[in-house]
Amino acid sequence: FVYGGSITDIEIASGVAGTDGGGVLTEGDLTLAMCTLTENVAERGAGVFFDGAGGVVAGSSFVDSHAALEGGAIGGELNALDVLAIEPAPDLSLPEFDGCTAERGGAVALTGGTLDTTFTITWEATATHGAVYHLTDVSWNERSSAVLVAEASGDGAWANLQGGTTIMLGTDVINAAADRGLVFVGSGATLSMQ
């Protein structure tokens, strides 16, 4: 457990949590830079869980992490004004998700706040709903990411949006499958693809 701050250039592996944050649980704004989070397990946010706080995930990799409920790599309940940015590190290493799974949001599951994603790479993510992203009442700005393999047995191979506003710019999705939709736009959600 951390209360904000910065974690840089370390490996966090094989963490297990009965509830939130198998690798890291934070209740304060956190910067997670150039870290590798591997084989972490939790109900929500197997790699890292943001509890009422935002932050920056810069150039970190999430590998083979599994959440029983939400967020195989990253999970969180953000306050209305919180912002979580997932972006390249200063050395230009890209944020990556590989082999992450969950019931909702194989890579990322968030409720509330704002999510800014730039130049992320998803090698493989699996979920029932939203193989890569499952967002509830989130304002999401997505720019120039790549999804190579994403599979949802339910809604949204790439994203399942429940409320909130989403703007997508220049994302490439190569191999994605779902029962209903590449992007599933649920009740109260708006989507703009540019």
mmCIF file of C-alpha atoms in Angstrom:
data_model
loop_
_atom_site.group_PDB
_atom_site.id
_atom_site.type_symbol
_atom_site.label_atom_id
_atom_site.label_comp_id
_atom_site.label_asym_id
_atom_site.label_seq_id
_atom_site.Cartn_x
_atom_site.Cartn_y
_atom_site.Cartn_z
ATOM 1 C CA PHE A 1 0.000 0.000 0.000
ATOM 2 C CA VAL A 2 1.266 3.478 -0.870
ATOM 3 C CA TYR A 3 -0.239 6.899 -0.416
ATOM 4 C CA GLY A 4 0.832 8.518 -3.663
ATOM 5 C CA GLY A 5 4.375 9.400 -4.605
ATOM 6 C CA SER A 6 6.534 7.823 -7.271
ATOM 7 C CA ILE A 7 7.708 4.292 -8.061
ATOM 8 C CA THR A 8 10.369 4.069 -10.768
ATOM 9 C CA ASP A 9 12.213 1.311 -12.621
ATOM 10 C CA ILE A 10 11.459 -1.723 -10.445
ATOM 11 C CA GLU A 11 9.760 -5.091 -10.910
ATOM 12 C CA ILE A 12 6.673 -5.911 -8.868
ATOM 13 C CA ALA A 13 5.884 -9.613 -9.201
ATOM 14 C CA SER A 14 3.608 -12.311 -7.798
ATOM 15 C CA GLY A 15 1.602 -10.038 -5.503
ATOM 16 C CA VAL A 16 -1.739 -11.367 -4.291
ATOM 17 C CA ALA A 17 -4.552 -9.274 -2.792
ATOM 18 C CA GLY A 18 -7.923 -10.508 -1.564
ATOM 19 C CA THR A 19 -9.535 -7.318 -2.829
ATOM 20 C CA ASP A 20 -7.729 -4.431 -4.579
ATOM 21 C CA GLY A 21 -4.213 -3.965 -5.966
ATOM 22 C CA GLY A 22 -2.280 -7.221 -6.198
ATOM 23 C CA GLY A 23 0.932 -5.330 -7.015
ATOM 24 C CA VAL A 24 0.206 -1.795 -5.773
ATOM 25 C CA LEU A 25 -2.750 -0.163 -4.001
ATOM 26 C CA THR A 26 -2.676 3.637 -3.826
ATOM 27 C CA GLU A 27 -4.992 6.185 -2.212
ATOM 28 C CA GLY A 28 -2.924 9.173 -3.361
ATOM 29 C CA ASP A 29 -1.756 10.406 -6.764
ATOM 30 C CA LEU A 30 0.910 7.982 -7.958
ATOM 31 C CA THR A 31 3.488 8.000 -10.737
ATOM 32 C CA LEU A 32 4.457 4.492 -11.832
ATOM 33 C CA ALA A 33 7.329 4.890 -14.310
ATOM 34 C CA MET A 34 9.252 2.273 -16.301
ATOM 35 C CA CYS A 35 8.176 -0.563 -13.997
ATOM 36 C CA THR A 36 7.354 -4.163 -14.829
ATOM 37 C CA LEU A 37 4.360 -5.691 -13.039
ATOM 38 C CA THR A 38 4.204 -9.456 -13.562
ATOM 39 C CA GLU A 39 1.859 -12.238 -12.427
ATOM 40 C CA ASN A 40 -0.062 -10.169 -9.886
ATOM 41 C CA VAL A 41 -3.550 -11.277 -8.759
ATOM 42 C CA ALA A 42 -6.475 -9.424 -7.141
ATOM 43 C CA GLU A 43 -10.234 -9.009 -7.369
ATOM 44 C CA ARG A 44 -9.757 -5.511 -8.857
ATOM 45 C CA GLY A 45 -6.637 -3.934 -10.323
ATOM 46 C CA ALA A 46 -4.277 -6.897 -10.283
ATOM 47 C CA GLY A 47 -1.223 -4.771 -11.169
ATOM 48 C CA VAL A 48 -2.235 -1.456 -9.584
ATOM 49 C CA PHE A 49 -5.458 -0.073 -8.117
ATOM 50 C CA PHE A 50 -6.103 3.672 -7.855
ATOM 51 C CA ASP A 51 -8.507 4.227 -4.952
ATOM 52 C CA GLY A 52 -9.900 7.775 -5.064
ATOM 53 C CA ALA A 53 -6.761 9.100 -6.717
ATOM 54 C CA GLY A 54 -5.272 9.614 -10.161
ATOM 55 C CA GLY A 55 -1.729 9.531 -11.423
ATOM 56 C CA VAL A 56 0.572 8.622 -14.274
ATOM 57 C CA VAL A 57 1.563 5.201 -15.590
ATOM 58 C CA ALA A 58 4.559 5.944 -17.822
ATOM 59 C CA GLY A 59 6.230 3.265 -19.926
ATOM 60 C CA SER A 60 5.343 0.448 -17.532
ATOM 61 C CA SER A 61 4.595 -3.134 -18.588
ATOM 62 C CA PHE A 62 1.874 -5.378 -17.176
ATOM 63 C CA VAL A 63 2.383 -9.085 -17.894
ATOM 64 C CA ASP A 64 0.213 -12.111 -17.056
ATOM 65 C CA SER A 65 -1.779 -10.385 -14.320
ATOM 66 C CA HIS A 66 -5.292 -11.548 -13.483
ATOM 67 C CA ALA A 67 -8.234 -9.879 -11.741
ATOM 68 C CA ALA A 68 -11.272 -11.908 -10.741
ATOM 69 C CA LEU A 69 -13.563 -8.917 -11.300
ATOM 70 C CA GLU A 70 -12.073 -5.776 -12.890
ATOM 71 C CA GLY A 71 -8.804 -4.524 -14.302
ATOM 72 C CA GLY A 72 -6.370 -7.314 -15.103
ATOM 73 C CA ALA A 73 -3.561 -4.736 -15.128
ATOM 74 C CA ILE A 74 -5.013 -1.447 -13.832
ATOM 75 C CA GLY A 75 -8.184 -0.815 -11.864
ATOM 76 C CA GLY A 76 -9.571 2.145 -10.048
ATOM 77 C CA GLU A 77 -12.357 4.239 -8.651
ATOM 78 C CA LEU A 78 -11.390 7.828 -9.436
ATOM 79 C CA ASN A 79 -12.936 10.966 -7.998
ATOM 80 C CA ALA A 80 -14.657 13.266 -10.517
ATOM 81 C CA LEU A 81 -11.609 15.547 -10.911
ATOM 82 C CA ASP A 82 -8.953 12.809 -10.857
ATOM 83 C CA VAL A 83 -6.948 12.137 -14.024
ATOM 84 C CA LEU A 84 -5.088 8.917 -14.808
ATOM 85 C CA ALA A 85 -2.622 9.161 -17.716
ATOM 86 C CA ILE A 86 -1.178 6.038 -19.344
ATOM 87 C CA GLU A 87 1.634 7.226 -21.607
ATOM 88 C CA PRO A 88 5.220 6.702 -22.803
ATOM 89 C CA ALA A 89 8.072 7.249 -20.347
ATOM 90 C CA PRO A 90 10.627 10.033 -20.865
ATOM 91 C CA ASP A 91 12.964 7.436 -22.461
ATOM 92 C CA LEU A 92 10.079 6.710 -24.929
ATOM 93 C CA SER A 93 9.410 3.193 -23.628
ATOM 94 C CA LEU A 94 5.721 2.466 -24.226
ATOM 95 C CA PRO A 95 3.128 1.207 -21.752
ATOM 96 C CA GLU A 96 2.324 -2.430 -22.560
ATOM 97 C CA PHE A 97 -0.323 -4.984 -21.567
ATOM 98 C CA ASP A 98 0.436 -8.649 -22.292
ATOM 99 C CA GLY A 99 -1.610 -11.632 -21.136
ATOM 100 C CA CYS A 100 -3.842 -9.707 -18.713
ATOM 101 C CA THR A 101 -7.337 -11.007 -17.917
ATOM 102 C CA ALA A 102 -10.418 -10.043 -15.901
ATOM 103 C CA GLU A 103 -14.192 -10.367 -15.922
ATOM 104 C CA ARG A 104 -14.403 -6.684 -16.968
ATOM 105 C CA GLY A 105 -11.470 -4.814 -18.485
ATOM 106 C CA GLY A 106 -8.778 -7.370 -19.227
ATOM 107 C CA ALA A 107 -6.216 -4.560 -19.153
ATOM 108 C CA VAL A 108 -7.950 -1.525 -17.577
ATOM 109 C CA ALA A 109 -11.198 -1.039 -15.635
ATOM 110 C CA LEU A 110 -12.041 2.367 -14.184
ATOM 111 C CA THR A 111 -15.023 4.134 -12.680
ATOM 112 C CA GLY A 112 -15.181 7.952 -12.672
ATOM 113 C CA GLY A 113 -12.618 10.638 -13.450
ATOM 114 C CA THR A 114 -10.645 11.103 -16.665
ATOM 115 C CA LEU A 115 -8.419 8.606 -18.494
ATOM 116 C CA ASP A 116 -5.814 9.821 -20.999
ATOM 117 C CA THR A 117 -4.082 7.052 -22.982
ATOM 118 C CA THR A 118 -1.295 7.697 -25.498
ATOM 119 C CA PHE A 119 0.792 5.197 -27.495
ATOM 120 C CA THR A 120 -0.166 2.089 -25.515
ATOM 121 C CA ILE A 121 0.398 -1.424 -26.855
ATOM 122 C CA THR A 122 -1.837 -4.369 -25.986
ATOM 123 C CA TRP A 123 -0.293 -7.657 -27.039
ATOM 124 C CA GLU A 124 -3.036 -9.815 -25.552
ATOM 125 C CA ALA A 125 -6.001 -9.138 -23.252
ATOM 126 C CA THR A 126 -9.068 -11.222 -22.430
ATOM 127 C CA ALA A 127 -12.296 -10.473 -20.556
ATOM 128 C CA THR A 128 -15.993 -11.192 -20.618
ATOM 129 C CA HIS A 129 -16.772 -7.488 -21.140
ATOM 130 C CA GLY A 130 -14.213 -5.033 -22.546
ATOM 131 C CA ALA A 131 -11.161 -7.154 -23.298
ATOM 132 C CA VAL A 132 -8.844 -4.156 -23.081
ATOM 133 C CA TYR A 133 -10.918 -1.372 -21.450
ATOM 134 C CA HIS A 134 -14.075 -1.378 -19.306
ATOM 135 C CA LEU A 135 -14.981 2.193 -18.334
ATOM 136 C CA THR A 136 -17.920 3.419 -16.272
ATOM 137 C CA ASP A 137 -18.680 7.159 -16.208
ATOM 138 C CA VAL A 138 -15.159 8.006 -17.383
ATOM 139 C CA SER A 139 -14.076 10.794 -19.759
ATOM 140 C CA TRP A 140 -11.579 8.961 -21.991
ATOM 141 C CA ASN A 141 -9.143 10.554 -24.452
ATOM 142 C CA GLU A 142 -7.385 7.831 -26.474
ATOM 143 C CA ARG A 143 -4.548 8.603 -28.907
ATOM 144 C CA SER A 144 -2.477 6.425 -31.232
ATOM 145 C CA SER A 145 -2.518 3.047 -29.530
ATOM 146 C CA ALA A 146 -2.262 -0.486 -30.912
ATOM 147 C CA VAL A 147 -4.246 -3.579 -29.946
ATOM 148 C CA LEU A 148 -2.854 -6.815 -31.386
ATOM 149 C CA VAL A 149 -5.037 -9.479 -29.722
ATOM 150 C CA ALA A 150 -8.205 -8.820 -27.704
ATOM 151 C CA GLU A 151 -11.035 -11.217 -26.999
ATOM 152 C CA ALA A 152 -14.280 -10.659 -25.106
ATOM 153 C CA SER A 153 -16.871 -13.400 -24.773
ATOM 154 C CA GLY A 154 -19.482 -10.697 -24.098
ATOM 155 C CA ASP A 155 -19.567 -7.025 -25.101
ATOM 156 C CA GLY A 156 -16.685 -4.950 -26.505
ATOM 157 C CA ALA A 157 -13.593 -6.677 -27.855
ATOM 158 C CA TRP A 158 -11.576 -3.512 -27.362
ATOM 159 C CA ALA A 159 -13.723 -1.403 -25.053
ATOM 160 C CA ASN A 160 -16.957 -1.547 -23.106
ATOM 161 C CA LEU A 161 -18.172 1.976 -22.319
ATOM 162 C CA GLN A 162 -20.851 2.505 -19.687
ATOM 163 C CA GLY A 163 -21.581 6.222 -19.452
ATOM 164 C CA GLY A 164 -18.992 8.936 -19.946
ATOM 165 C CA THR A 165 -17.509 10.534 -23.052
ATOM 166 C CA THR A 166 -14.852 8.936 -25.250
ATOM 167 C CA ILE A 167 -12.715 10.535 -27.972
ATOM 168 C CA MET A 168 -10.498 8.183 -30.020
ATOM 169 C CA LEU A 169 -7.759 9.372 -32.374
ATOM 170 C CA GLY A 170 -5.781 6.992 -34.585
ATOM 171 C CA THR A 171 -5.951 3.646 -32.826
ATOM 172 C CA ASP A 172 -5.120 0.395 -34.670
ATOM 173 C CA VAL A 173 -6.909 -2.802 -33.666
ATOM 174 C CA ILE A 174 -5.498 -5.855 -35.461
ATOM 175 C CA ASN A 175 -7.120 -9.013 -34.079
ATOM 176 C CA ALA A 176 -10.182 -8.546 -31.876
ATOM 177 C CA ALA A 177 -13.315 -10.607 -31.311
ATOM 178 C CA ALA A 178 -16.418 -10.218 -29.152
ATOM 179 C CA ASP A 179 -19.983 -11.401 -29.048
ATOM 180 C CA ARG A 180 -21.141 -7.785 -29.553
ATOM 181 C CA GLY A 181 -18.962 -5.049 -31.021
ATOM 182 C CA LEU A 182 -15.367 -3.943 -31.228
ATOM 183 C CA VAL A 183 -16.432 -1.020 -29.033
ATOM 184 C CA PHE A 184 -19.640 -1.505 -27.059
ATOM 185 C CA VAL A 185 -21.301 1.829 -26.248
ATOM 186 C CA GLY A 186 -23.705 1.299 -23.376
ATOM 187 C CA SER A 187 -26.397 3.489 -21.887
ATOM 188 C CA GLY A 188 -25.379 7.110 -21.355
ATOM 189 C CA ALA A 189 -22.020 6.754 -23.147
ATOM 190 C CA THR A 190 -20.916 8.873 -26.109
ATOM 191 C CA LEU A 191 -18.179 8.003 -28.598
ATOM 192 C CA SER A 192 -16.341 10.172 -31.119
ATOM 193 C CA MET A 193 -13.819 8.544 -33.490
ATOM 194 C CA GLN A 194 -11.579 10.970 -35.377
#
